[in-house]
XYZ file of C-alpha atoms in Angstrom:
770
model
C 127.022 94.733 111.146
C 129.823 96.148 109.059
C 129.763 95.859 105.321
C 126.340 97.461 104.886
C 126.492 100.377 102.541
C 124.230 103.358 102.063
C 122.499 104.598 98.940
C 123.732 107.907 97.530
C 121.631 108.170 94.384
C 117.914 108.889 94.670
C 115.231 106.562 93.318
C 111.834 106.891 91.740
C 108.676 106.047 93.649
C 108.259 102.297 94.049
C 111.909 101.598 93.206
C 113.684 102.819 96.328
C 112.710 99.622 98.115
C 114.466 97.509 95.545
C 117.569 99.670 95.838
C 117.476 99.212 99.601
C 117.442 95.461 99.082
C 120.412 95.727 96.760
C 122.551 97.555 99.281
C 121.742 95.190 102.134
C 120.015 97.553 104.551
C 119.201 95.948 107.889
C 115.429 96.504 107.647
C 112.817 96.435 104.904
C 110.293 99.217 105.114
C 106.574 98.301 104.889
C 106.500 99.487 101.286
C 109.278 97.034 100.538
C 107.457 94.202 102.275
C 104.538 94.928 99.973
C 106.901 94.452 97.044
C 107.430 90.802 97.808
C 105.860 89.041 94.880
C 105.822 89.374 91.086
C 104.014 88.345 87.934
C 104.884 86.103 85.031
C 104.457 86.499 81.305
C 100.992 85.828 79.817
C 100.018 82.185 79.570
C 99.429 80.607 76.203
C 95.857 80.037 75.065
C 94.465 82.509 77.603
C 91.309 82.855 75.454
C 90.335 79.158 75.525
C 86.663 78.747 76.301
C 85.599 77.010 79.468
C 82.583 74.710 79.853
C 80.957 76.598 82.744
C 79.621 80.107 82.018
C 80.409 81.242 85.576
C 84.004 80.088 85.145
C 84.221 82.001 81.889
C 83.003 85.132 83.649
C 85.657 84.816 86.355
C 88.349 84.110 83.750
C 87.312 87.231 81.825
C 87.331 89.304 85.009
C 90.842 88.136 85.861
C 92.048 88.764 82.303
C 90.660 92.308 82.400
C 92.378 92.968 85.712
C 95.657 91.838 84.179
C 95.223 94.096 81.176
C 94.437 97.048 83.448
C 97.615 96.645 85.496
C 99.887 99.673 85.546
C 103.568 98.964 86.257
C 103.825 102.363 87.954
C 101.259 101.204 90.528
C 102.392 97.596 90.659
C 106.079 97.350 91.604
C 106.001 93.589 91.073
C 105.367 93.685 87.322
C 109.071 93.608 86.471
C 108.528 93.160 82.743
C 106.262 96.194 82.599
C 108.600 98.212 84.778
C 111.534 97.493 82.454
C 109.572 99.056 79.593
C 108.527 101.975 81.804
C 112.080 102.734 82.929
C 113.464 102.466 79.403
C 110.848 104.960 78.263
C 111.767 107.325 81.083
C 115.445 107.105 80.186
C 114.702 107.734 76.515
C 112.293 110.620 77.044
C 113.695 112.173 80.177
C 111.859 112.453 83.454
C 112.133 115.524 85.660
C 113.296 114.861 89.175
C 115.201 111.632 88.597
C 118.830 111.351 87.658
C 120.050 109.143 84.836
C 122.072 107.182 87.392
C 119.015 106.503 89.535
C 116.914 105.359 86.583
C 119.744 103.200 85.255
C 120.211 101.527 88.631
C 116.484 100.884 88.890
C 116.442 99.474 85.374
C 119.235 97.036 86.199
C 117.331 95.763 89.230
C 114.153 95.255 87.219
C 116.076 93.487 84.460
C 117.348 91.019 87.056
C 113.863 90.562 88.496
C 112.437 89.935 85.034
C 114.971 87.240 84.144
C 117.660 89.102 82.214
C 120.715 88.887 84.515
C 123.286 89.336 81.720
C 121.668 92.561 80.574
C 121.188 93.659 84.182
C 124.894 93.222 84.795
C 125.838 95.128 81.660
C 123.454 97.941 82.585
C 124.904 98.264 86.072
C 128.458 98.180 84.745
C 127.754 101.419 82.893
C 127.459 103.104 86.286
C 131.011 102.216 87.304
C 132.437 105.023 85.193
C 130.006 107.512 86.715
C 130.900 106.305 90.213
C 134.574 106.959 89.539
C 133.808 110.667 89.060
C 132.170 111.065 92.482
C 133.814 112.030 95.759
C 136.119 109.307 97.096
C 133.799 108.093 99.850
C 130.713 108.107 97.634
C 132.624 106.515 94.766
C 133.878 103.688 96.988
C 130.433 102.935 98.406
C 128.658 102.954 95.063
C 131.407 100.977 93.340
C 131.196 98.327 96.058
C 127.394 98.109 95.693
C 127.598 97.891 91.900
C 130.135 95.079 92.074
C 128.039 93.224 94.656
C 125.061 93.499 92.353
C 127.168 92.163 89.474
C 128.136 89.134 91.573
C 124.466 88.512 92.310
C 123.720 88.607 88.579
C 126.468 86.028 87.998
C 125.071 83.843 90.761
C 121.608 84.038 89.191
C 123.024 83.068 85.809
C 124.460 79.948 87.427
C 121.183 79.097 89.157
C 119.172 79.626 86.004
C 121.438 77.615 83.718
C 121.756 74.691 86.125
C 119.148 74.468 88.900
C 116.256 75.664 86.737
C 116.977 74.882 83.084
C 118.768 71.598 83.816
C 117.012 70.568 86.998
C 117.847 67.193 88.528
C 116.944 65.258 91.659
C 119.964 66.621 93.560
C 119.700 70.180 92.272
C 119.588 72.958 94.840
C 119.949 70.684 97.900
C 122.368 71.842 100.613
C 125.067 70.706 100.985
C 125.235 70.671 97.196
C 126.970 67.580 95.831
C 126.726 64.873 93.202
C 124.568 65.808 90.238
C 123.631 69.017 92.040
C 127.059 70.489 91.250
C 126.762 72.900 88.343
C 127.878 71.560 84.999
C 128.042 75.090 83.562
C 130.139 76.881 86.172
C 130.753 80.227 84.487
C 128.244 82.147 86.568
C 129.287 80.737 89.939
C 133.016 81.121 89.290
C 132.590 84.757 88.295
C 130.575 85.344 91.469
C 133.225 83.603 93.610
C 135.970 85.844 92.250
C 133.988 88.990 93.025
C 132.918 87.836 96.493
C 136.543 87.125 97.419
C 137.582 90.612 96.326
C 134.713 92.298 98.152
C 135.343 90.315 101.339
C 138.917 91.557 101.304
C 137.417 95.031 101.690
C 134.647 94.057 104.122
C 135.679 90.838 105.886
C 132.809 91.106 108.389
C 130.095 91.239 105.719
C 128.094 88.112 106.598
C 125.921 88.252 103.494
C 128.950 88.063 101.214
C 130.475 85.344 103.373
C 127.344 83.166 103.158
C 127.008 83.582 99.395
C 130.681 82.749 98.858
C 130.112 79.416 100.605
C 126.985 78.670 98.574
C 128.771 79.539 95.328
C 131.678 77.240 96.296
C 129.181 74.405 96.837
C 127.793 74.840 93.327
C 131.227 74.193 91.766
C 132.068 71.270 94.072
C 134.773 73.113 95.994
C 133.139 73.460 99.414
C 134.576 73.509 101.998
C 138.171 73.110 100.865
C 138.367 76.184 98.603
C 136.749 78.618 101.053
C 139.278 80.633 103.090
C 139.140 79.567 106.731
C 138.171 83.023 107.930
C 135.092 83.011 105.659
C 134.059 79.354 105.975
C 130.569 78.379 107.094
C 131.534 75.050 108.712
C 129.903 71.902 107.283
C 128.889 70.967 110.826
C 126.177 73.638 110.814
C 124.344 71.669 108.108
C 124.669 68.281 109.836
C 121.530 66.380 110.819
C 120.867 65.358 114.406
C 119.228 62.074 113.433
C 118.982 59.924 110.321
C 115.428 60.036 108.985
C 116.369 58.191 105.787
C 116.785 59.754 102.376
C 113.590 61.151 100.825
C 114.463 61.332 97.112
C 112.767 63.878 94.880
C 110.748 61.882 92.339
C 108.805 64.837 90.900
C 110.803 64.844 87.619
C 109.726 61.254 86.911
C 106.096 61.503 88.035
C 105.059 64.536 85.991
C 104.867 66.876 88.997
C 108.045 68.894 88.360
C 106.190 71.996 87.224
C 108.231 75.218 87.295
C 106.462 78.097 89.062
C 106.803 81.243 91.048
C 105.310 81.413 94.549
C 102.028 79.589 95.082
C 99.982 77.076 97.027
C 99.507 73.312 97.033
C 96.729 70.836 97.768
C 97.032 67.057 97.823
C 93.667 65.254 98.027
C 91.347 62.904 96.121
C 89.225 65.159 93.951
C 87.497 62.528 91.786
C 86.795 59.826 94.360
C 88.982 57.097 92.886
C 91.022 56.576 96.052
C 94.098 58.206 94.506
C 95.484 61.502 95.752
C 95.648 64.228 93.117
C 97.783 67.393 93.290
C 96.652 70.966 92.656
C 99.010 73.937 92.536
C 98.676 77.667 92.022
C 101.007 80.587 91.422
C 100.286 84.146 92.361
C 100.639 86.131 89.123
C 97.547 86.929 87.086
C 99.236 85.272 84.126
C 99.984 82.092 86.099
C 97.504 79.240 85.624
C 96.459 76.755 88.255
C 97.507 73.161 87.602
C 95.381 70.110 88.347
C 97.520 66.965 88.261
C 95.415 63.812 88.049
C 96.848 60.712 89.689
C 97.055 57.972 87.050
C 97.492 55.205 89.612
C 100.699 53.959 88.006
C 103.206 56.268 89.681
C 102.652 59.185 87.312
C 100.409 62.236 87.092
C 98.824 63.968 84.110
C 98.159 67.700 83.940
C 94.390 67.827 83.331
C 93.862 71.498 84.086
C 91.907 72.171 80.913
C 89.845 68.986 81.184
C 89.028 69.929 84.798
C 87.434 73.181 83.611
C 90.113 75.376 85.154
C 91.410 77.157 82.055
C 91.584 80.888 82.716
C 91.522 80.487 86.503
C 94.827 82.191 87.173
C 96.640 83.604 90.155
C 96.457 82.626 93.787
C 99.298 82.562 96.292
C 97.374 80.001 98.328
C 94.668 77.389 97.809
C 92.709 75.257 100.277
C 90.113 72.498 99.965
C 86.888 71.586 101.783
C 83.434 70.195 100.981
C 81.543 73.413 101.608
C 78.199 72.148 100.212
C 78.223 68.644 101.771
C 77.921 66.840 98.448
C 80.817 64.458 99.140
C 83.431 66.064 96.861
C 86.173 68.449 98.026
C 85.956 71.935 96.562
C 88.777 74.492 96.175
C 89.164 78.047 97.421
C 91.726 80.222 95.577
C 93.124 83.217 97.470
C 94.566 86.176 95.560
C 96.241 89.540 95.921
C 98.644 88.915 98.811
C 101.417 91.470 99.356
C 100.088 93.786 96.632
C 98.155 96.321 98.741
C 95.784 98.301 96.491
C 97.031 96.475 93.422
C 95.983 93.276 95.210
C 92.292 94.062 95.391
C 91.530 90.923 93.454
C 88.651 88.462 93.765
C 89.066 85.059 95.333
C 87.526 82.012 93.644
C 85.359 79.261 95.070
C 85.586 76.290 92.715
C 82.770 73.779 93.163
C 83.758 70.179 92.471
C 81.151 68.575 90.215
C 81.977 65.175 91.668
C 84.203 63.908 88.884
C 87.279 66.086 89.262
C 85.911 68.936 87.148
C 85.171 72.329 88.642
C 82.915 75.341 88.261
C 83.625 78.822 89.627
C 80.671 79.668 91.906
C 82.145 82.686 93.691
C 79.366 85.091 92.736
C 76.626 82.516 93.201
C 77.918 81.798 96.725
C 78.012 85.489 97.635
C 81.783 85.397 98.222
C 82.830 87.913 95.573
C 84.932 90.615 97.230
C 88.090 92.486 96.334
C 90.820 92.484 98.991
C 94.451 91.336 99.091
C 94.757 87.997 100.883
C 96.548 84.678 100.987
C 94.762 82.904 103.835
C 91.357 81.295 104.149
C 90.417 78.544 106.612
C 87.320 76.368 106.863
C 85.650 75.446 110.141
C 82.126 74.924 111.432
C 82.170 77.556 114.160
C 78.503 77.056 115.160
C 78.482 73.250 114.792
C 75.444 73.281 112.514
C 76.975 70.709 110.159
C 77.981 73.220 107.470
C 81.464 74.643 107.015
C 81.997 78.348 107.549
C 84.962 80.315 106.205
C 87.341 82.874 107.656
C 89.332 84.947 105.142
C 92.120 87.070 106.596
C 92.786 90.114 104.451
C 95.857 92.336 104.513
C 94.973 95.668 106.105
C 97.149 98.633 107.019
C 96.746 102.347 107.597
C 97.317 103.162 103.932
C 95.070 100.470 102.497
C 92.514 99.236 105.049
C 90.870 95.929 104.155
C 88.350 94.200 106.417
C 88.708 90.486 107.037
C 85.684 88.275 106.424
C 83.861 85.609 108.452
C 81.477 83.855 106.111
C 78.645 81.888 107.711
C 77.348 78.998 105.606
C 73.647 79.471 104.826
C 73.246 75.755 104.002
C 71.987 76.552 100.503
C 75.283 77.152 98.685
C 75.546 80.760 99.816
C 77.327 82.581 102.625
C 76.710 85.653 104.801
C 79.566 87.768 106.163
C 79.430 87.858 109.989
C 82.811 89.454 110.666
C 81.178 91.656 113.314
C 81.195 88.608 115.588
C 84.971 89.115 115.959
C 84.619 92.797 116.859
C 86.493 95.068 114.477
C 86.781 93.675 110.935
C 90.227 95.266 110.569
C 92.527 92.589 111.978
C 95.778 93.908 110.531
C 98.092 92.567 107.860
C 96.883 88.972 108.206
C 99.233 86.225 106.973
C 97.998 83.076 108.717
C 94.901 81.622 110.377
C 93.664 78.352 111.860
C 90.595 76.930 113.551
C 91.182 74.746 116.608
C 89.418 73.840 119.834
C 92.214 74.787 122.214
C 90.124 74.405 125.405
C 88.360 71.171 124.390
C 84.882 72.619 124.900
C 83.608 71.299 121.565
C 83.622 74.644 119.749
C 86.372 75.667 117.289
C 88.313 78.796 118.217
C 90.091 81.058 115.716
C 93.782 81.961 115.636
C 94.939 84.808 113.369
C 98.575 85.807 112.764
C 100.100 88.671 110.848
C 102.819 91.198 110.264
C 103.142 94.769 111.557
C 101.267 97.149 109.306
C 103.617 99.964 110.340
C 107.314 99.749 111.151
C 107.858 99.373 114.891
C 104.261 98.315 115.488
C 103.544 95.313 117.708
C 102.594 91.986 116.164
C 99.127 91.129 115.010
C 98.479 87.689 116.561
C 94.892 87.260 117.762
C 93.185 84.305 119.468
C 89.392 84.435 119.481
C 87.661 82.127 121.936
C 84.406 80.680 120.624
C 81.936 81.434 123.439
C 79.019 79.760 121.714
C 75.472 81.023 121.207
C 73.851 83.893 123.026
C 71.347 82.027 125.135
C 70.183 78.526 124.244
C 71.746 76.692 121.317
C 69.500 76.659 118.282
C 69.831 76.900 114.547
C 70.608 80.461 113.504
C 71.485 81.571 117.025
C 73.680 84.637 117.466
C 77.248 83.766 118.324
C 79.921 85.190 120.624
C 83.699 85.359 120.202
C 86.073 86.907 122.743
C 89.636 88.084 122.062
C 91.716 86.183 124.630
C 95.167 86.808 123.124
C 96.672 88.462 126.182
C 95.235 85.893 128.585
C 96.489 83.059 126.385
C 99.975 84.606 126.220
C 100.595 84.154 122.491
C 101.407 87.698 121.386
C 104.819 86.754 119.923
C 106.296 86.608 117.356
C 105.878 90.256 116.496
C 105.953 89.444 112.796
C 104.304 86.132 111.936
C 103.314 83.983 108.980
C 101.959 80.413 108.770
C 100.277 78.930 111.823
C 98.390 75.873 113.044
C 96.973 73.987 115.996
C 98.506 70.561 116.682
C 99.012 68.237 119.620
C 102.762 67.852 119.282
C 103.153 66.146 122.689
C 100.049 63.883 122.548
C 98.533 65.062 125.812
C 95.077 65.586 124.311
C 95.243 69.405 124.282
C 95.929 71.373 121.067
C 99.169 73.351 121.064
C 100.088 76.202 118.712
C 102.889 76.757 116.204
C 103.447 80.218 114.696
C 106.142 80.792 112.064
C 108.102 84.023 112.448
C 108.755 86.133 109.370
C 110.769 89.324 109.507
C 112.499 90.397 106.272
C 116.254 90.455 106.870
C 119.423 90.214 104.741
C 120.868 86.761 104.177
C 123.729 87.667 106.519
C 121.300 87.419 109.430
C 120.544 83.834 108.362
C 124.265 83.104 108.347
C 124.569 84.381 111.900
C 121.611 82.223 112.961
C 123.382 79.136 111.594
C 126.606 80.145 113.326
C 124.918 80.721 116.662
C 125.732 84.428 116.678
C 123.365 87.196 117.876
C 121.046 88.034 115.006
C 117.981 90.034 114.091
C 115.749 87.212 112.818
C 112.157 86.744 113.931
C 112.036 83.149 115.127
C 108.983 80.890 115.355
C 107.068 80.139 118.526
C 105.924 76.794 119.856
C 103.249 77.275 122.496
C 102.404 74.434 124.860
C 98.796 74.258 126.026
C 98.599 74.611 129.822
C 95.056 73.140 129.953
C 93.723 76.299 131.623
C 93.246 78.655 128.659
C 96.867 79.789 128.627
C 99.995 78.708 126.768
C 103.698 78.549 127.614
C 106.433 79.452 125.143
C 108.564 76.287 124.893
C 110.337 77.198 121.638
C 113.834 77.176 123.102
C 113.333 74.019 125.136
C 111.949 72.285 122.044
C 114.937 73.475 119.943
C 112.798 75.221 117.331
C 114.408 78.641 117.784
C 116.724 78.114 114.824
C 114.701 78.618 111.668
C 113.781 81.963 110.121
C 111.919 83.426 107.150
C 109.418 80.555 107.059
C 106.736 81.009 104.404
C 104.887 77.801 103.510
C 104.980 75.183 106.260
C 103.092 72.135 107.426
C 103.312 69.110 109.675
C 103.014 65.335 109.442
C 104.639 62.128 110.648
C 107.686 61.203 108.572
C 108.567 57.959 110.356
C 105.132 56.849 111.627
C 106.281 57.032 115.239
C 103.107 58.841 116.296
C 104.854 62.173 116.919
C 104.211 65.097 114.557
C 107.174 66.525 112.612
C 107.295 69.839 110.731
C 108.742 71.217 107.500
C 109.550 74.919 107.119
C 109.756 76.115 103.507
C 111.834 79.277 103.643
C 112.870 82.293 101.619
C 112.016 85.831 100.620
C 111.894 88.030 97.536
C 115.535 89.132 97.705
C 117.554 87.023 95.238
C 120.343 86.796 97.806
C 118.151 84.835 100.214
C 119.638 81.515 99.167
C 119.422 79.193 102.166
C 117.854 75.797 102.836
C 114.351 74.915 103.917
C 114.428 72.821 107.093
C 112.813 69.628 108.354
C 112.443 68.899 112.054
C 111.652 65.488 113.535
C 109.630 65.364 116.738
C 111.698 63.490 119.333
C 109.029 62.051 121.581
C 107.078 65.253 122.182
C 109.856 67.007 124.102
C 112.138 68.506 121.445
C 112.754 68.588 117.710
C 115.755 67.264 115.780
C 117.038 68.835 112.578
C 116.934 66.067 109.926
C 117.179 68.371 106.910
C 120.386 66.990 105.418
C 119.822 63.319 106.165
C 116.382 63.469 104.535
C 117.461 65.582 101.553
C 115.031 68.408 102.350
C 117.491 71.360 102.305
C 116.230 73.030 99.133
C 117.746 76.477 98.595
C 115.206 77.741 96.080
C 112.294 79.694 97.536
C 109.683 77.420 99.091
C 105.945 77.921 99.496
C 102.962 75.554 99.830
C 103.772 72.300 101.715
C 101.660 69.125 101.792
C 102.306 65.945 103.796
C 100.487 63.046 102.144
C 100.743 59.298 101.558
C 100.632 59.814 97.818
C 101.371 56.189 96.855
C 99.054 54.681 99.525
C 101.851 52.579 101.031
C 101.260 53.710 104.607
C 103.896 56.438 105.022
C 103.724 60.132 104.257
C 105.571 61.730 101.372
C 106.147 65.487 101.149
C 105.109 67.687 98.226
C 106.249 71.313 98.035
C 105.361 74.100 95.624
C 108.554 76.012 94.909
C 109.411 79.374 93.407
C 110.065 82.914 94.526
C 108.583 86.344 94.232
C 109.689 87.851 90.962
C 109.030 86.759 87.426
C 112.507 85.271 87.072
C 112.524 83.427 90.397
C 110.954 80.191 89.187
C 111.777 76.784 90.619
C 110.613 73.217 90.091
C 108.086 71.679 92.459
C 109.338 68.689 94.429
C 107.910 65.393 95.685
C 110.043 63.786 98.367
C 109.257 60.061 98.477
C 109.293 58.447 101.909
C 111.867 55.611 101.988
C 109.742 53.694 104.502
C 109.989 52.987 108.231
C 109.106 49.880 110.264
C 106.411 51.500 112.423
C 102.695 50.733 112.178
C 100.052 53.048 110.751
C 96.373 53.541 110.026
C 94.577 55.656 107.408
C 91.098 56.834 108.304
C 88.707 58.829 106.140
C 85.757 60.318 107.993
C 82.444 61.306 106.415
C 80.079 63.459 108.413
C 76.332 63.191 108.131
C 74.988 65.373 110.909
C 78.458 66.913 111.093
C 79.986 68.613 108.053
C 80.708 66.091 105.305
C 84.482 66.761 105.396
C 84.432 66.031 109.159
C 86.707 69.056 109.629
C 87.161 69.560 113.352
C 86.578 65.915 114.319
C 88.947 64.842 117.109
C 90.517 61.382 117.175
C 92.298 59.451 119.901
C 94.209 56.277 119.040
C 94.939 54.162 122.117
C 97.725 51.662 121.498
C 99.544 49.024 123.500
C 103.299 48.654 123.149
C 105.910 46.495 124.822
C 106.714 49.515 126.995
C 103.125 50.198 128.025
C 100.139 52.086 126.674
C 100.007 55.453 124.945
C 97.581 57.767 123.182
C 98.061 59.439 119.803
C 95.820 62.393 118.956
C 94.732 63.943 115.683
C 92.169 66.461 114.425
C 90.694 66.457 110.930
C 92.128 69.470 109.143
C 94.323 70.280 106.160
C 97.251 71.147 108.434
C 99.087 74.452 108.070
C 97.736 77.679 106.638
C 100.072 77.837 103.612
C 99.965 74.547 101.748
C 97.458 71.856 102.717
C 97.394 68.095 103.284
C 94.592 65.582 102.620
C 91.602 65.679 104.936
C 91.839 61.927 105.492
C 93.895 61.055 108.577
C 97.227 59.308 107.986
C 98.371 58.294 111.457
C 101.623 56.712 112.585
C 101.191 54.204 115.422
C 104.859 53.695 116.275
C 105.866 50.311 117.691
C 102.316 49.450 118.769
C 101.513 45.759 119.053
C 97.789 46.489 119.279
C 95.429 49.341 118.436
C 93.067 48.808 121.350
C 90.521 51.433 120.348
C 89.872 54.565 118.311
C 87.801 57.320 119.900
C 86.102 59.805 117.573
C 84.523 63.055 118.737
C 82.481 64.316 115.816
C 82.264 68.121 115.367
C 78.835 68.589 116.902
C 77.303 70.641 119.675
C 78.989 70.136 123.078
C 77.842 67.240 125.237
C 77.702 64.548 122.567
C 79.538 61.396 123.641
C 82.483 60.198 121.550
C 82.201 57.160 119.302
C 84.497 54.290 120.303
C 85.735 51.596 117.888
C 87.511 48.677 119.564
C 90.304 46.330 118.474
C 91.069 47.893 115.116
C 93.553 46.138 112.835
C 96.648 48.182 112.022
C 98.382 48.912 108.706
C 95.081 49.299 106.877
C 92.833 52.049 105.550
C 89.243 52.570 106.659
C 86.170 54.680 106.028
C 84.065 55.797 108.988
C 80.656 57.255 108.218
C 78.993 59.207 110.998
C 76.096 57.235 112.430
C 77.459 53.837 111.442
C 78.644 51.543 114.191
C 81.835 50.301 112.601
C 84.629 50.868 110.127
C 84.462 49.979 106.445
C 87.568 48.680 104.727
C 88.877 51.278 102.311
C 90.642 49.660 99.380
C 93.136 52.351 98.379
C 95.056 51.443 95.203
C 98.770 50.981 95.857
C 101.471 51.623 93.311
C 105.130 52.540 93.037
C 106.033 56.129 92.304
C 107.958 56.546 89.060
C 111.713 56.834 89.513
C 114.766 57.385 87.366
C 115.329 54.580 84.842
């Protein structure tokens, strides 16, 4: 692609990657991929005491790790790196030119939230560029001006989307109250982009950003020159899903964060779904939002005993100790390589929505960079086990972990059951019984640890015990990746098992993630050849293999998916998916995308009609019926990599659909208490005949999690003839069948009981604008 320029000034170690991003190189090197996420400024009241001594110990450990951080070793600590670079410029540093240090300083100033100063700093290089040879001068001048336009664009985003956030902010196509009221930043960027495009008319990155900037001032598409226009048709929806309005600002959930995870579940047993979020920096606190039952939430982080529990790109819930209350696992250190050798946290729920860090007590204390952990009872002994996928490469090898539950609150690492513990740069994982033999299998996805290396996807078949089944039996797993045919994408992120076509066999979704310039996204939207890594939808062939049906299903049109999850937006009984997108580069301004499942054969883009096209960076995604009205809402934790790239979390309220539904909470007794892994079949009668709808108890995707209770759309059913439940037990146990179940109600099913209990879930109206 023309319009990509080369770097002529050298850079210091750890900074060259950022310079490469600035100049729009076609590939990020592995070192740059590791530079994907940043840290925020210290939280207030970091020294507040916590009620549990073990929680205090973990909080102190995390605080000490933060204090020990060295910005030279951690390229994501932009604030620290600004101070470091200023010191180097003041005191001199052999081997690095003033121009190189100044350029690096400007980039770090932008990353740390000082775009005006970053622009001024870079402008000082224009005079130096004028003294270089003509070719070098032209290239560096172009790059400096492009960087200045990016600073202007960030000023506009900060002063409007972030500081004056509204319900229409940041939604493509930007209109209404989403149009910037303070337009100085965007208009300055527009002027520069027009001038630069006159020099490089084929530069797709500049073309895309010009269109976005025009949207922010309410002049898209009419003010964009025809030769640079991204046509409005590329953003059009293929079906009308109904408008899901963002009600987070009115409910108390509009927290501003950088990248992190999300959980929606009932943590205190009152029948109301609470919300927990995390953010990855060691100065970023978790947030526990208690559902007040009146349409609002209250931040009760301190009251929940979570003060000082900071960091965590991802979080996931499960009842690991079978006491009836969901616990929380916090995963830390992702993308940071050696600087990411941070402990995870297991937070035990005391039963009332307060938590205690029991990581050491459980034997789970280890120090590896990770963002993924998934719960599943691999040996069907009634106690949840845990796989943690760590990020390993040739420079910084880190073994993954397979923790077997000892049934006494502790775990033993049995990673040897998977063969080598070094599974690559793991980014996603999921348990799922793909061959319906009653034993959960393990899917692991990842990114190449070395440039040009093949992808890291691995599917481990659960072979069961060696010899007769008995408690404590040795277990076998076999790598069947090649046989299953799921080696692509070569660079992967979030993943899950789901039965998207309701044939009773779990299929696989794997999100592709290959760092590219925003121009590649523009070409994807325009249908031009591009260098994106697209997702894969694998259909289960019922014989241990899968077929790639991505193109036929029309899912080969979304890239750079980070957090993602699935649910049923319109209660039609077909699972839809939401891809939260982005990357660390500030130029990666493009919408997240929602796809509606059209009867199990293909997927329709409903992003614009539903109001889901958020252009800030998106991470953890949760589908959940937050207001207990029978349809699923969508919560998303927003925010990007660097300190300055904060964004407000969103809660998209479902406008309602006429289809039927059922909510079912399962409680295991012989099986694990969370009933994770239980398989459900809903057999319904409609005017057009009979159909089956399938579901498995899980939290959904591997980056952002949904409630463990099942919220099932039944479509236009006139009768729910029966529900079939296969509890997660040893193979051979017959399913439980519940006949003639009333629809549009919530139930509790306790393992061993013959029938359903009515579950009186409090209903309320989510708070809205007054």
